[in-house]
Short mmCIF file of C-alpha atoms in Angstrom, two decimals:
data_model
loop_
_atom_site.label_atom_id
_atom_site.label_comp_id
_atom_site.label_asym_id
_atom_site.label_seq_id
_atom_site.Cartn_x
_atom_site.Cartn_y
_atom_site.Cartn_z
CA MET P 201 -29.42 -36.02 26.26
CA THR P 202 -25.88 -36.80 25.81
CA ASP P 203 -24.45 -40.30 25.97
CA PHE P 204 -21.07 -39.62 27.56
CA ASN P 205 -19.34 -41.76 24.99
CA LEU P 206 -15.93 -42.94 24.20
CA THR P 207 -15.55 -44.15 20.53
CA LEU P 208 -12.85 -46.23 18.68
CA SER P 209 -13.41 -46.87 15.27
CA GLN P 210 -10.97 -48.67 12.52
CA GLU P 211 -10.90 -50.58 9.47
CA ILE P 212 -10.47 -54.32 9.59
CA SER P 213 -9.16 -56.51 6.67
CA ALA P 214 -11.61 -59.07 7.36
CA ALA P 215 -15.33 -59.94 6.72
CA PRO P 216 -17.97 -58.84 9.21
CA THR P 217 -18.75 -62.71 9.75
CA ALA P 218 -15.17 -63.36 10.92
CA VAL P 219 -15.05 -60.44 13.16
CA TRP P 220 -18.58 -61.61 14.39
CA ARG P 221 -16.85 -64.90 15.33
CA CYS P 222 -14.13 -63.18 17.34
CA LEU P 223 -16.78 -61.08 19.43
CA THR P 224 -19.13 -64.04 20.15
CA GLU P 225 -16.96 -67.27 20.53
CA PRO P 226 -15.33 -67.65 23.79
CA GLU P 227 -12.26 -69.34 22.55
CA LEU P 228 -11.74 -66.47 19.96
CA LEU P 229 -12.58 -63.83 22.48
CA LYS P 230 -9.87 -64.96 24.71
CA GLN P 231 -7.20 -64.52 22.16
CA TRP P 232 -7.81 -60.89 21.47
CA PHE P 233 -10.03 -59.14 24.05
CA ALA P 234 -7.48 -58.16 26.62
CA PRO P 235 -4.59 -55.89 25.50
CA SER P 236 -1.40 -57.55 25.70
CA PRO P 237 0.47 -58.30 28.10
CA VAL P 238 -2.93 -58.70 29.81
CA THR P 239 -4.62 -62.16 28.88
CA ILE P 240 -8.02 -63.62 29.40
CA THR P 241 -8.32 -66.88 31.33
CA VAL P 242 -12.04 -67.17 31.19
CA ALA P 243 -14.60 -65.96 28.42
CA GLU P 244 -18.07 -66.67 28.67
CA ILE P 245 -20.86 -65.31 26.44
CA ASP P 246 -24.26 -66.13 25.16
CA PRO P 247 -24.84 -64.06 22.20
CA THR P 248 -28.58 -63.36 22.54
CA PRO P 249 -30.75 -60.85 24.46
CA GLY P 250 -30.55 -61.47 28.27
CA GLY P 251 -27.40 -63.89 27.85
CA GLY P 252 -24.64 -63.51 30.32
CA PHE P 253 -21.33 -61.97 29.16
CA ARG P 254 -18.11 -62.52 31.66
CA THR P 255 -14.31 -62.36 31.16
CA VAL P 256 -11.64 -62.89 33.75
CA MET P 257 -8.42 -61.23 33.03
CA GLU P 258 -4.78 -62.15 34.16
CA VAL P 259 -2.70 -59.00 34.74
CA PRO P 260 1.06 -59.51 34.91
CA ASP P 261 2.11 -58.80 38.50
CA MET P 262 -1.38 -58.24 39.56
CA GLY P 263 -3.19 -61.40 39.24
CA GLU P 264 -6.76 -62.27 38.14
CA MET P 265 -9.35 -59.72 37.72
CA ASP P 266 -12.77 -60.91 37.32
CA GLY P 267 -15.14 -58.64 35.41
CA GLY P 268 -18.47 -60.21 36.87
CA TRP P 269 -21.40 -60.81 34.81
CA GLY P 270 -22.66 -58.60 32.25
CA CYS P 271 -25.61 -58.97 29.98
CA VAL P 272 -25.95 -59.19 26.19
CA LEU P 273 -28.67 -56.67 25.08
CA LEU P 274 -28.54 -57.12 21.18
CA ALA P 275 -26.91 -59.39 18.94
CA GLU P 276 -27.52 -59.08 15.30
CA PRO P 277 -24.95 -61.30 13.80
CA ALA P 278 -22.12 -59.98 11.69
CA ARG P 279 -23.77 -56.37 12.29
CA ARG P 280 -24.30 -55.27 15.85
CA LEU P 281 -23.39 -56.48 19.61
CA VAL P 282 -24.52 -54.67 22.60
CA TRP P 283 -23.71 -55.63 25.99
CA THR P 284 -23.58 -53.88 29.46
CA SER P 285 -21.96 -54.06 33.08
CA ALA P 286 -25.37 -52.52 34.60
CA LEU P 287 -27.02 -55.79 34.21
CA GLY P 288 -26.44 -59.51 34.67
CA PRO P 289 -27.67 -62.54 32.86
CA ALA P 290 -31.41 -62.31 32.29
CA PHE P 291 -31.38 -58.61 32.42
CA GLN P 292 -31.12 -58.73 36.45
CA PRO P 293 -29.72 -55.44 37.70
CA ASN P 294 -26.15 -55.51 39.09
CA PRO P 295 -25.09 -54.15 42.37
CA ALA P 296 -23.86 -50.46 42.02
CA PRO P 297 -20.12 -50.43 41.44
CA GLY P 298 -17.88 -49.38 44.29
CA HIS P 299 -16.19 -45.86 44.67
CA GLY P 300 -14.22 -44.92 41.68
CA GLN P 301 -15.64 -47.70 39.54
CA PHE P 302 -18.37 -47.27 36.86
CA VAL P 303 -20.64 -49.24 34.74
CA PHE P 304 -20.72 -48.98 30.79
CA THR P 305 -22.59 -50.40 27.97
CA ALA P 306 -20.40 -51.34 24.75
CA ASP P 307 -22.16 -50.92 21.57
CA ILE P 308 -20.19 -52.64 18.80
CA THR P 309 -21.27 -51.98 15.24
CA LEU P 310 -19.61 -53.73 11.86
CA THR P 311 -20.06 -52.09 8.62
CA ALA P 312 -18.80 -54.12 5.44
CA THR P 313 -16.28 -52.32 3.50
CA GLU P 314 -14.71 -53.10 -0.03
CA THR P 315 -11.78 -54.28 2.00
CA GLY P 316 -13.36 -56.01 5.02
CA CYS P 317 -15.37 -53.80 7.61
CA ARG P 318 -15.25 -51.10 9.68
CA TYR P 319 -15.37 -51.87 13.52
CA THR P 320 -16.92 -49.20 15.85
CA ALA P 321 -16.78 -49.66 19.62
CA LYS P 322 -18.73 -47.11 21.46
CA ALA P 323 -18.70 -47.13 25.30
CA LEU P 324 -21.57 -45.46 26.95
CA HIS P 325 -21.42 -44.12 30.44
CA ALA P 326 -23.93 -42.81 33.09
CA SER P 327 -22.07 -39.24 33.53
CA ASP P 328 -19.12 -37.34 32.12
CA ALA P 329 -17.28 -38.07 35.24
CA ASP P 330 -17.64 -42.10 34.41
CA ARG P 331 -16.52 -41.17 30.90
CA ALA P 332 -13.48 -39.17 32.14
CA ALA P 333 -12.57 -42.02 34.46
CA HIS P 334 -12.86 -44.60 31.73
CA GLU P 335 -10.66 -42.40 29.39
CA ALA P 336 -8.16 -41.89 32.26
CA MET P 337 -7.99 -45.90 32.71
CA GLY P 338 -6.40 -45.82 29.17
CA PHE P 339 -9.61 -46.54 27.13
CA HIS P 340 -8.19 -45.69 23.76
CA ASP P 341 -4.91 -47.50 24.30
CA GLY P 342 -6.43 -50.44 25.72
CA TRP P 343 -9.32 -50.74 23.29
CA GLY P 344 -7.07 -49.82 20.43
CA THR P 345 -4.37 -52.31 21.16
CA ALA P 346 -7.25 -55.03 21.45
CA ALA P 347 -8.85 -53.92 18.32
CA ASN P 348 -5.59 -54.44 16.46
CA GLN P 349 -5.29 -58.11 17.82
CA LEU P 350 -8.95 -58.47 16.91
CA ALA P 351 -7.96 -57.56 13.26
CA GLU P 352 -5.03 -59.76 13.14
CA LEU P 353 -7.08 -62.63 14.59
CA ALA P 354 -10.06 -62.25 12.16
CA ALA P 355 -7.64 -61.94 9.23
CA THR P 356 -6.62 -65.70 9.95
CA LEU P 357 -10.17 -67.12 9.83
CA MET O 17 -27.60 -66.97 41.31
CA THR O 18 -30.78 -65.72 42.52
CA ASP O 19 -32.67 -62.97 40.95
CA PHE O 20 -34.09 -61.26 44.01
CA ASN O 21 -37.61 -61.05 42.38
CA LEU O 22 -41.06 -60.02 43.47
CA THR O 23 -43.66 -61.50 41.25
CA LEU O 24 -47.31 -60.76 40.57
CA SER O 25 -49.52 -63.26 38.59
CA GLN O 26 -53.02 -63.13 37.61
CA GLU O 27 -55.59 -64.20 35.12
CA ILE O 28 -57.10 -61.57 32.71
CA SER O 29 -60.08 -62.03 30.70
CA ALA O 30 -58.76 -60.37 27.36
CA ALA O 31 -56.49 -61.41 24.78
CA PRO O 32 -52.97 -61.25 24.89
CA THR O 33 -52.93 -58.84 22.14
CA ALA O 34 -55.38 -56.44 24.05
CA VAL O 35 -53.29 -56.65 27.04
CA TRP O 36 -50.23 -55.92 24.76
CA ARG O 37 -51.80 -52.74 23.58
CA CYS O 38 -52.35 -51.47 26.99
CA LEU O 39 -48.67 -52.05 27.85
CA THR O 40 -47.36 -50.48 24.83
CA GLU O 41 -49.64 -47.82 23.63
CA PRO O 42 -48.95 -44.38 25.70
CA GLU O 43 -52.69 -43.36 25.97
CA LEU O 44 -53.74 -46.84 27.22
CA LEU O 45 -50.78 -47.05 29.58
CA LYS O 46 -51.74 -43.87 31.25
CA GLN O 47 -55.11 -45.40 32.14
CA TRP O 48 -53.97 -48.41 34.12
CA PHE O 49 -50.04 -48.09 35.12
CA ALA O 50 -50.43 -46.12 38.32
CA PRO O 51 -52.64 -47.66 41.14
CA SER O 52 -55.66 -45.21 41.90
CA PRO O 53 -55.74 -42.74 43.26
CA VAL O 54 -52.44 -42.09 41.79
CA THR O 55 -52.65 -40.91 38.10
CA ILE O 56 -50.31 -40.86 35.15
CA THR O 57 -49.79 -37.54 33.52
CA VAL O 58 -47.15 -38.37 31.04
CA ALA O 59 -46.37 -41.90 29.35
CA GLU O 60 -43.69 -42.62 26.66
CA ILE O 61 -42.70 -45.73 25.49
CA ASP O 62 -40.88 -46.96 22.18
CA PRO O 63 -41.57 -50.69 22.44
CA THR O 64 -38.21 -52.06 20.82
CA PRO O 65 -35.15 -52.89 22.20
CA GLY O 66 -33.27 -49.73 23.15
CA GLY O 67 -36.46 -47.88 23.06
CA GLY O 68 -37.01 -45.37 25.81
CA PHE O 69 -39.72 -45.83 28.71
CA ARG O 70 -40.92 -43.08 30.95
CA THR O 71 -43.99 -42.19 33.09
CA VAL O 72 -44.87 -39.14 35.40
CA MET O 73 -47.06 -39.96 38.25
CA GLU O 74 -49.48 -37.57 40.00
CA VAL O 75 -49.82 -38.23 43.59
CA PRO O 76 -52.42 -36.70 45.71
CA ASP O 77 -51.19 -34.22 47.95
CA MET O 78 -47.66 -35.02 46.70
CA GLY O 79 -47.55 -33.77 43.28
CA GLU O 80 -45.85 -35.10 40.40
CA MET O 81 -43.15 -37.75 40.31
CA ASP O 82 -41.05 -38.25 37.23
CA GLY O 83 -39.75 -41.81 36.96
CA GLY O 84 -37.09 -40.83 34.54
CA TRP O 85 -36.15 -42.64 31.66
CA GLY O 86 -35.85 -46.41 31.52
CA CYS O 87 -35.01 -48.59 28.64
CA VAL O 88 -37.01 -51.28 26.69
CA LEU O 89 -34.72 -54.44 26.35
CA LEU O 90 -37.22 -57.13 24.96
CA ALA O 91 -40.60 -56.57 22.95
CA GLU O 92 -41.97 -59.66 21.68
CA PRO O 93 -45.56 -58.64 20.63
CA ALA O 94 -48.27 -60.19 22.80
CA ARG O 95 -45.72 -62.39 24.71
CA ARG O 96 -43.15 -60.41 26.53
CA LEU O 97 -42.20 -57.08 27.49
CA VAL O 98 -38.81 -56.28 29.51
CA TRP O 99 -37.56 -52.76 30.48
CA THR O 100 -35.33 -51.82 33.06
CA SER O 101 -34.49 -48.56 35.05
CA ALA O 102 -30.86 -49.30 35.16
CA LEU O 103 -30.40 -48.16 31.56
CA GLY O 104 -31.98 -45.36 29.69
CA PRO O 105 -32.87 -44.82 25.81
CA ALA O 106 -30.29 -46.59 23.53
CA PHE O 107 -28.94 -48.71 26.49
CA GLN O 108 -27.27 -45.76 27.97
CA PRO O 109 -26.50 -46.41 31.89
CA ASN O 110 -28.36 -44.47 34.15
CA PRO O 111 -26.72 -42.62 37.11
CA ALA O 112 -26.81 -44.88 40.32
CA PRO O 113 -30.08 -44.09 42.30
CA GLY O 114 -29.97 -42.14 45.63
CA HIS O 115 -29.74 -43.49 48.98
CA GLY O 116 -32.69 -45.70 49.79
CA GLN O 117 -33.61 -45.99 46.27
CA PHE O 118 -32.98 -48.83 43.94
CA VAL O 119 -33.15 -49.90 40.36
CA PHE O 120 -35.25 -52.79 38.91
CA THR O 121 -36.01 -54.57 35.64
CA ALA O 122 -39.80 -55.44 34.90
CA ASP O 123 -39.95 -58.71 33.02
CA ILE O 124 -43.69 -59.30 32.10
CA THR O 125 -44.98 -62.34 30.05
CA LEU O 126 -48.31 -62.97 28.79
CA THR O 127 -49.62 -66.60 28.18
CA ALA O 128 -52.80 -67.33 26.13
CA THR O 129 -55.46 -69.30 28.38
CA GLU O 130 -58.84 -70.50 27.34
CA THR O 131 -60.60 -67.40 28.80
CA GLY O 132 -57.80 -64.62 27.98
CA CYS O 133 -54.21 -64.81 29.35
CA ARG O 134 -52.24 -64.93 32.26
CA TYR O 135 -50.37 -62.01 33.07
CA THR O 136 -46.96 -62.22 35.13
CA ALA O 137 -45.05 -59.38 36.16
CA LYS O 138 -41.68 -59.91 37.63
CA ALA O 139 -39.56 -57.17 39.19
CA LEU O 140 -35.57 -58.20 39.48
CA HIS O 141 -33.50 -56.55 41.79
CA ALA O 142 -29.69 -56.37 42.43
CA SER O 143 -29.74 -57.27 46.13
CA ASP O 144 -32.13 -58.90 48.82
CA ALA O 145 -32.28 -55.38 50.14
CA ASP O 146 -33.53 -53.77 47.04
CA ARG O 147 -36.00 -56.54 46.77
CA ALA O 148 -37.39 -55.96 50.31
CA ALA O 149 -37.27 -52.02 49.88
CA HIS O 150 -39.61 -52.57 46.86
CA GLU O 151 -41.84 -54.84 48.77
CA ALA O 152 -41.99 -52.44 51.63
CA MET O 153 -42.85 -49.58 49.31
CA GLY O 154 -46.16 -51.77 48.69
CA PHE O 155 -45.17 -53.82 45.40
CA HIS O 156 -47.76 -56.27 45.93
CA ASP O 157 -50.75 -53.92 46.71
CA GLY O 158 -49.67 -51.30 43.85
CA TRP O 159 -48.89 -53.74 41.12
CA GLY O 160 -52.05 -55.65 42.11
CA THR O 161 -54.44 -52.72 41.83
CA ALA O 162 -52.69 -51.75 38.64
CA ALA O 163 -53.17 -55.10 37.31
CA ASN O 164 -56.88 -55.17 38.05
CA GLN O 165 -57.18 -51.86 36.35
CA LEU O 166 -55.05 -53.30 33.21
CA ALA O 167 -57.48 -56.26 33.16
CA GLU O 168 -60.59 -54.07 33.27
CA LEU O 169 -59.10 -51.78 30.63
CA ALA O 170 -58.09 -54.64 28.31
CA ALA O 171 -61.60 -56.22 28.46
CA THR O 172 -62.88 -53.16 26.77
CA LEU O 173 -60.71 -53.23 23.86
#
């Protein structure tokens, strides 16, 4: 089996506990999760298996985009956070996405290093077509810019 | 939010630990999970978050039906088992099901009673249409018959 993944990995000069806070505290999440100039107007997360995850983005000249409810699957403090858009809170399946859209699971791991931690974000898809669509949407640039914002924010905590 | 669920609940004259074994040990699972005269020819389960879950059924006059890989989401021994067909092993999204098919999450809880335990199996769906399709497919009869088989098997352990 192949997981049709896209992966972003980079060093962050902050402790895993600081990065974990940025991943799981709504007020911190809002500050880095969307790549500038996109901003986050609403962030909700209950970092426990079955907990809900939701962000609303504000895209310049386009307005608000509600990502809808996803579901937290694993939450191992300062180590690993997994959530998916295939399910909503309490593990309830979400309706299938519309044409040209796709679901994915985000599998984020933090590994302590001498200078902070390595942040690895993997996006898992159901098919190669979904993976390609996510890549064409700008996965590497978008998640890369967001990861830089995460690194800057975590370093201030 | 509504969870569009179907629920089956019944008393079982066996300890939660015995029922748990029937839910999570492949050789036991094969003996009760399909309502007779349907049988299970293959059962695989890794009862840990992210573990795979799969059964192949043998339906008289129809042959084998492979349910494909699902994913275990929660496994609290002798208390609660949750798995979903929306995801496969390692939380990878499954392709959207074909027309007329649906995904669901099974949320199974065991509660100790004076004579054994109460077994409650809830099937969560993405929409009322999916819930209705699962009901029309014979959810209550099928899961009810299987639960009786589960009760009989667990009482022998």
